[in-house]
CSV table of C-alpha atoms and ligand atoms in Angstrom, one decimal:
chain,number,residue,atom,x,y,z
A,650,MET,CA,78.6,123.3,65.5
A,651,ILE,CA,79.9,122.7,68.6
A,652,LYS,CA,79.9,118.8,69.8
A,653,LEU,CA,81.0,117.7,73.3
A,654,ILE,CA,83.3,114.7,73.2
A,655,GLY,CA,83.8,113.7,76.9
A,656,ASP,CA,81.8,115.0,80.2
A,657,TYR,CA,85.0,114.5,82.5
A,658,HIS,CA,83.1,115.5,85.7
A,659,THR,CA,79.8,113.9,86.9
A,660,HIS,CA,79.2,112.8,90.3
A,661,THR,CA,76.9,109.8,91.6
A,662,ILE,CA,75.0,108.4,95.0
A,663,TYR,CA,78.4,107.5,95.9
A,664,SER,CA,79.1,111.3,96.6
A,665,SER,CA,77.5,110.4,99.8
A,666,GLY,CA,80.0,110.9,102.7
A,667,PHE,CA,78.8,108.3,105.6
A,668,ARG,CA,75.3,109.4,105.3
A,669,LYS,CA,72.3,107.7,103.3
A,670,GLU,CA,73.5,107.3,99.2
A,671,GLY,CA,71.7,109.8,97.2
A,672,LYS,CA,72.0,112.8,99.9
A,673,HIS,CA,74.4,114.9,97.9
A,674,ALA,CA,73.8,113.5,94.4
A,675,ILE,CA,71.7,111.4,92.8
A,676,GLY,CA,71.7,108.8,90.1
A,677,THR,CA,74.1,105.7,89.5
A,678,ILE,CA,77.5,105.1,87.4
A,679,ARG,CA,74.8,103.6,84.6
A,680,ASP,CA,72.4,106.2,85.1
A,681,ASN,CA,75.2,108.9,84.2
A,682,ALA,CA,76.4,106.4,81.1
A,683,GLU,CA,73.0,106.4,80.0
A,684,ALA,CA,72.9,110.0,79.8
A,685,ALA,CA,76.0,110.4,78.2
A,686,LEU,CA,75.3,107.7,75.6
A,687,ALA,CA,71.9,109.6,74.8
A,688,LYS,CA,73.6,113.1,74.4
A,689,GLY,CA,76.3,111.7,72.2
A,690,LEU,CA,79.2,111.7,74.2
A,691,SER,CA,82.2,109.1,73.2
A,692,GLU,CA,83.7,109.5,77.1
A,693,ILE,CA,82.4,110.2,80.8
A,694,ALA,CA,84.3,110.5,83.8
A,695,ILE,CA,82.9,109.5,87.3
A,696,THR,CA,84.4,111.6,89.5
A,697,GLU,CA,83.3,111.6,93.0
A,698,HIS,CA,84.3,113.8,95.8
A,699,GLY,CA,87.7,112.9,97.6
A,700,PRO,CA,87.3,110.6,100.7
A,701,GLY,CA,88.4,113.8,103.1
A,702,HIS,CA,85.0,115.1,102.7
A,703,TYR,CA,82.5,113.6,105.7
A,704,LEU,CA,79.6,114.9,104.2
A,705,TYR,CA,79.8,113.8,100.5
A,706,GLY,CA,83.2,112.5,100.0
A,707,VAL,CA,83.3,109.0,98.6
A,708,ARG,CA,84.1,106.4,100.9
A,709,LYS,CA,87.4,104.9,100.3
A,710,LYS,CA,86.6,101.1,100.5
A,711,ARG,CA,84.3,102.0,97.6
A,712,ILE,CA,87.0,102.6,94.9
A,713,PRO,CA,87.9,99.0,94.5
A,714,LEU,CA,83.9,98.1,93.8
A,715,MET,CA,83.3,101.8,91.3
A,716,LYS,CA,86.4,100.2,89.7
A,717,SER,CA,84.9,96.5,88.9
A,718,GLU,CA,81.6,98.2,88.3
A,719,ILE,CA,83.0,100.3,85.9
A,720,ASP,CA,84.8,97.6,84.1
A,721,ARG,CA,81.5,95.8,83.8
A,722,LEU,CA,79.7,98.6,82.4
A,723,ASN,CA,82.5,99.1,79.7
A,724,GLU,CA,81.9,95.8,78.5
A,725,GLU,CA,78.6,96.7,77.7
A,726,PHE,CA,78.9,100.4,77.0
A,727,ILE,CA,82.5,100.4,75.0
A,728,PRO,CA,80.8,99.0,72.1
A,729,LYS,CA,77.9,101.3,71.8
A,730,GLY,CA,80.5,104.3,71.5
A,731,LEU,CA,81.2,105.5,75.2
A,732,LYS,CA,83.7,104.7,77.4
A,733,ILE,CA,83.3,105.0,81.5
A,734,LEU,CA,86.2,106.5,83.1
A,735,LEU,CA,87.0,106.5,86.8
A,736,GLY,CA,88.1,109.8,88.3
A,737,ILE,CA,87.9,111.6,91.5
A,738,GLU,CA,87.5,115.2,92.5
A,739,SER,CA,90.2,115.6,95.4
A,740,ASN,CA,90.1,118.0,98.3
A,741,LEU,CA,93.2,120.3,98.3
A,742,VAL,CA,93.5,119.5,102.3
A,743,GLY,CA,97.0,121.2,103.1
A,744,LEU,CA,98.9,124.5,102.4
A,745,ASP,CA,101.6,122.3,101.4
A,746,GLY,CA,99.5,120.9,98.3
A,747,THR,CA,98.1,117.4,100.2
A,748,LEU,CA,95.2,116.5,98.5
A,749,ASP,CA,92.9,113.4,100.2
A,750,VAL,CA,93.7,110.9,97.7
A,751,ASP,CA,97.0,107.8,98.4
A,752,GLU,CA,99.0,106.1,96.0
A,753,LYS,CA,96.7,103.1,96.3
A,754,LEU,CA,93.4,105.1,95.4
A,755,LEU,CA,95.5,106.7,92.6
A,756,LYS,CA,96.6,103.7,91.0
A,757,TYR,CA,92.4,102.9,90.5
A,758,ILE,CA,91.4,106.2,89.0
A,759,ASP,CA,91.9,107.4,85.5
A,760,PHE,CA,91.4,111.1,86.2
A,761,LEU,CA,92.5,113.0,88.9
A,762,ILE,CA,91.0,116.5,89.6
A,763,MET,CA,92.0,118.9,92.2
A,764,GLY,CA,89.5,121.0,94.0
A,765,TYR,CA,88.1,123.2,96.7
A,766,HIS,CA,85.3,122.2,98.9
A,767,TYR,CA,84.4,123.6,102.4
A,768,GLY,CA,84.2,120.9,104.8
A,769,ALA,CA,87.1,118.9,103.7
A,770,THR,CA,89.0,117.7,106.6
A,771,PRO,CA,92.4,119.5,107.0
A,772,LYS,CA,95.3,117.9,107.4
A,773,THR,CA,96.2,119.9,110.7
A,774,LEU,CA,95.0,122.4,112.4
A,775,LYS,CA,97.2,125.0,110.5
A,776,ASP,CA,95.9,123.7,107.4
A,777,GLY,CA,92.6,124.0,108.7
A,778,ILE,CA,92.6,127.9,109.6
A,779,GLY,CA,94.7,128.7,106.3
A,780,LEU,CA,92.5,126.7,104.2
A,781,TYR,CA,89.2,126.3,105.5
A,782,VAL,CA,88.7,129.4,108.3
A,783,LEU,CA,90.4,131.9,106.3
A,784,ASN,CA,88.7,131.4,103.1
A,785,PRO,CA,85.1,131.8,104.2
A,786,ILE,CA,85.8,134.5,106.4
A,787,SER,CA,87.6,136.9,103.9
A,788,LYS,CA,84.6,136.0,101.6
A,789,ILE,CA,82.3,137.5,103.7
A,790,PHE,CA,84.2,140.0,105.8
A,791,HIS,CA,86.4,141.2,102.8
A,792,ILE,CA,89.4,141.0,105.4
A,793,GLY,CA,92.5,139.1,104.8
A,794,LYS,CA,91.6,138.0,101.4
A,795,GLU,CA,94.7,138.9,100.0
A,796,LYS,CA,96.7,136.3,102.6
A,797,ALA,CA,94.1,134.0,101.5
A,798,LYS,CA,94.9,134.2,98.3
A,799,GLU,CA,98.4,133.7,98.3
A,800,LEU,CA,98.0,130.5,100.8
A,801,ASN,CA,95.6,128.9,98.2
A,802,THR,CA,97.5,129.8,95.3
A,803,ARG,CA,100.6,128.4,97.0
A,804,ALA,CA,98.8,125.3,97.7
A,805,TYR,CA,97.3,124.7,94.4
A,806,ILE,CA,100.9,125.1,92.8
A,807,LYS,CA,102.5,122.6,95.3
A,808,ALA,CA,99.6,120.2,94.8
A,809,LEU,CA,100.2,120.3,90.9
A,810,GLY,CA,103.9,119.2,91.7
A,811,LYS,CA,103.2,116.4,93.9
A,812,TYR,CA,99.9,114.9,92.0
A,813,PRO,CA,99.3,113.5,88.1
A,814,ILE,CA,96.5,115.9,88.4
A,815,ASN,CA,94.6,116.2,85.2
A,816,MET,CA,92.1,119.3,86.0
A,817,ILE,CA,91.5,121.7,88.6
A,818,SER,CA,87.8,122.1,88.8
A,819,HIS,CA,85.9,125.7,89.0
A,820,PRO,CA,89.4,127.2,90.1
A,821,GLY,CA,88.8,130.2,92.1
A,822,SER,CA,85.2,129.0,93.1
A,823,LYS,CA,85.2,129.0,97.2
A,824,ALA,CA,89.1,129.6,97.6
A,825,VAL,CA,90.0,132.7,96.0
A,826,VAL,CA,93.3,132.4,93.9
A,827,ASP,CA,95.7,134.2,91.7
A,828,ILE,CA,94.7,132.9,88.5
A,829,VAL,CA,97.3,133.9,86.0
A,830,GLU,CA,100.1,132.7,88.2
A,831,LEU,CA,98.0,129.2,88.7
A,832,ALA,CA,97.3,128.8,84.7
A,833,ARG,CA,101.3,129.5,84.4
A,834,GLU,CA,102.0,126.4,86.5
A,835,ALA,CA,99.1,124.2,85.5
A,836,ASN,CA,100.0,124.3,81.9
A,837,LYS,CA,103.6,123.5,82.9
A,838,TYR,CA,102.1,120.5,84.1
A,839,GLY,CA,99.5,119.6,81.3
A,840,THR,CA,96.7,120.4,83.7
A,841,ALA,CA,93.3,121.8,82.5
A,842,LEU,CA,91.4,124.5,84.1
A,843,GLU,CA,87.9,123.7,83.9
A,844,ILE,CA,85.2,126.0,82.9
A,845,SER,CA,82.4,124.9,84.9
A,846,ALA,CA,78.8,125.1,83.8
A,847,LYS,CA,77.7,124.8,87.3
A,848,HIS,CA,80.3,127.1,89.2
A,849,SER,CA,80.9,130.5,88.5
A,850,GLN,CA,84.3,130.0,87.7
A,851,LEU,CA,86.2,129.9,85.6
A,852,SER,CA,84.3,133.2,85.0
A,853,VAL,CA,84.2,135.4,82.1
A,854,GLU,CA,86.8,138.0,83.7
A,855,SER,CA,89.1,135.3,84.9
A,856,ILE,CA,89.1,133.5,81.3
A,857,LYS,CA,89.8,137.4,79.8
A,858,LEU,CA,92.8,137.6,82.2
A,859,LEU,CA,94.2,134.4,80.8
A,860,LEU,CA,93.9,134.9,76.7
A,861,ASP,CA,97.0,135.4,75.7
A,862,MET,CA,98.5,132.7,77.9
A,863,ASP,CA,98.9,128.9,77.0
A,864,VAL,CA,96.1,127.2,79.0
A,865,ILE,CA,94.4,124.0,78.2
A,866,TYR,CA,90.6,124.1,79.0
A,867,MET,CA,88.1,121.8,79.7
A,868,VAL,CA,84.1,122.3,80.0
A,869,ASN,CA,82.1,119.9,82.0
A,870,SER,CA,78.9,119.7,83.7
A,871,ASP,CA,79.5,118.9,87.4
A,872,ALA,CA,76.6,116.9,87.1
A,873,HIS,CA,74.9,115.8,90.4
A,874,ARG,CA,72.1,114.1,88.6
A,875,PRO,CA,72.0,112.0,85.4
A,876,GLU,CA,70.0,114.5,83.7
A,877,ASP,CA,72.8,117.4,84.1
A,878,VAL,CA,75.2,114.9,82.3
A,879,GLY,CA,76.6,116.8,79.3
A,880,ASN,CA,75.0,120.0,79.9
A,881,VAL,CA,77.8,122.7,79.5
A,882,GLU,CA,76.3,125.6,77.8
A,883,ASN,CA,76.5,127.7,80.5
A,884,GLY,CA,80.3,127.1,80.1
A,885,ILE,CA,80.4,127.8,76.3
A,886,ARG,CA,78.3,130.6,76.6
A,887,LYS,CA,81.0,132.2,79.6
A,888,ALA,CA,84.0,131.0,76.8
A,889,LYS,CA,82.4,132.9,74.1
A,890,GLU,CA,81.5,136.0,76.1
A,891,ALA,CA,85.4,136.1,77.1
A,892,ASN,CA,86.2,135.9,73.1
A,893,LEU,CA,88.2,132.7,74.1
A,894,PRO,CA,88.9,130.6,70.9
A,895,LEU,CA,86.6,127.9,71.2
A,896,ASP,CA,89.5,125.5,69.7
A,897,ARG,CA,91.3,125.7,72.8
A,898,ILE,CA,88.9,123.7,74.8
A,899,LYS,CA,90.1,120.1,74.8
A,900,ASN,CA,87.0,118.3,75.3
A,901,ILE,CA,84.6,119.9,72.4
A,902,GLU,CA,84.9,119.5,68.9
A,903,ILE,CA,83.9,122.5,66.4
A,904,ASN,CA,82.7,121.6,62.8
B,1348,LIG,ZN1,83.4,120.7,93.2
B,1349,LIG,ZN1,82.1,118.2,91.4
């Protein structure tokens, strides 16, 4: 039997940018925690989108408040067997590997995810063209795809050397990467690659390319509503289809 120990990628109403809460994800931290507890998880990370995303990033000033909310909730939930972590799904905003998190924010969090999402504000115009114009264009018109892949992979790898990144979310979704090269570097830093239950990546094909390499995997829901917390079946299915030995997935237990 496969048991999920922790879901390390979930969103709440705080992923709402400057819009009204609940526009991008619904449910509160407590709602996600209740759902995780009901599904028998031991840990859940609340990982809002990084503050650099104007449509659904967390507002920076919320971070200390979220931290105290989580501390309070942990007093109630830890005795019941669930620990809540504060995380963030940061955005890659620079070709030099800059993420939309600063030292101050990093001090508050327990779990740092690096992701890539259209709509994050790039560091400079050049970063914007490299990261946010080339990627969607190459996807639609199949031009500049190799260039985009090279820039993306290099930016991801630079970020690995700059920040204590615990996991890369849906690597290869939205921004093409050289998954073999990225996996090799990620492993040097002990950074996990996510098999997302929500997004296409890691895909069966990508996992197959990595079978002979040392890679740390995690499978998460990327829940945007409480009922999706802990739903990782789609990720497990992909892992099985790729013939990945399931004991290589860090956040599940097999017995
Ligand atoms: Zn994401
Ligand atoms: Zn997410």
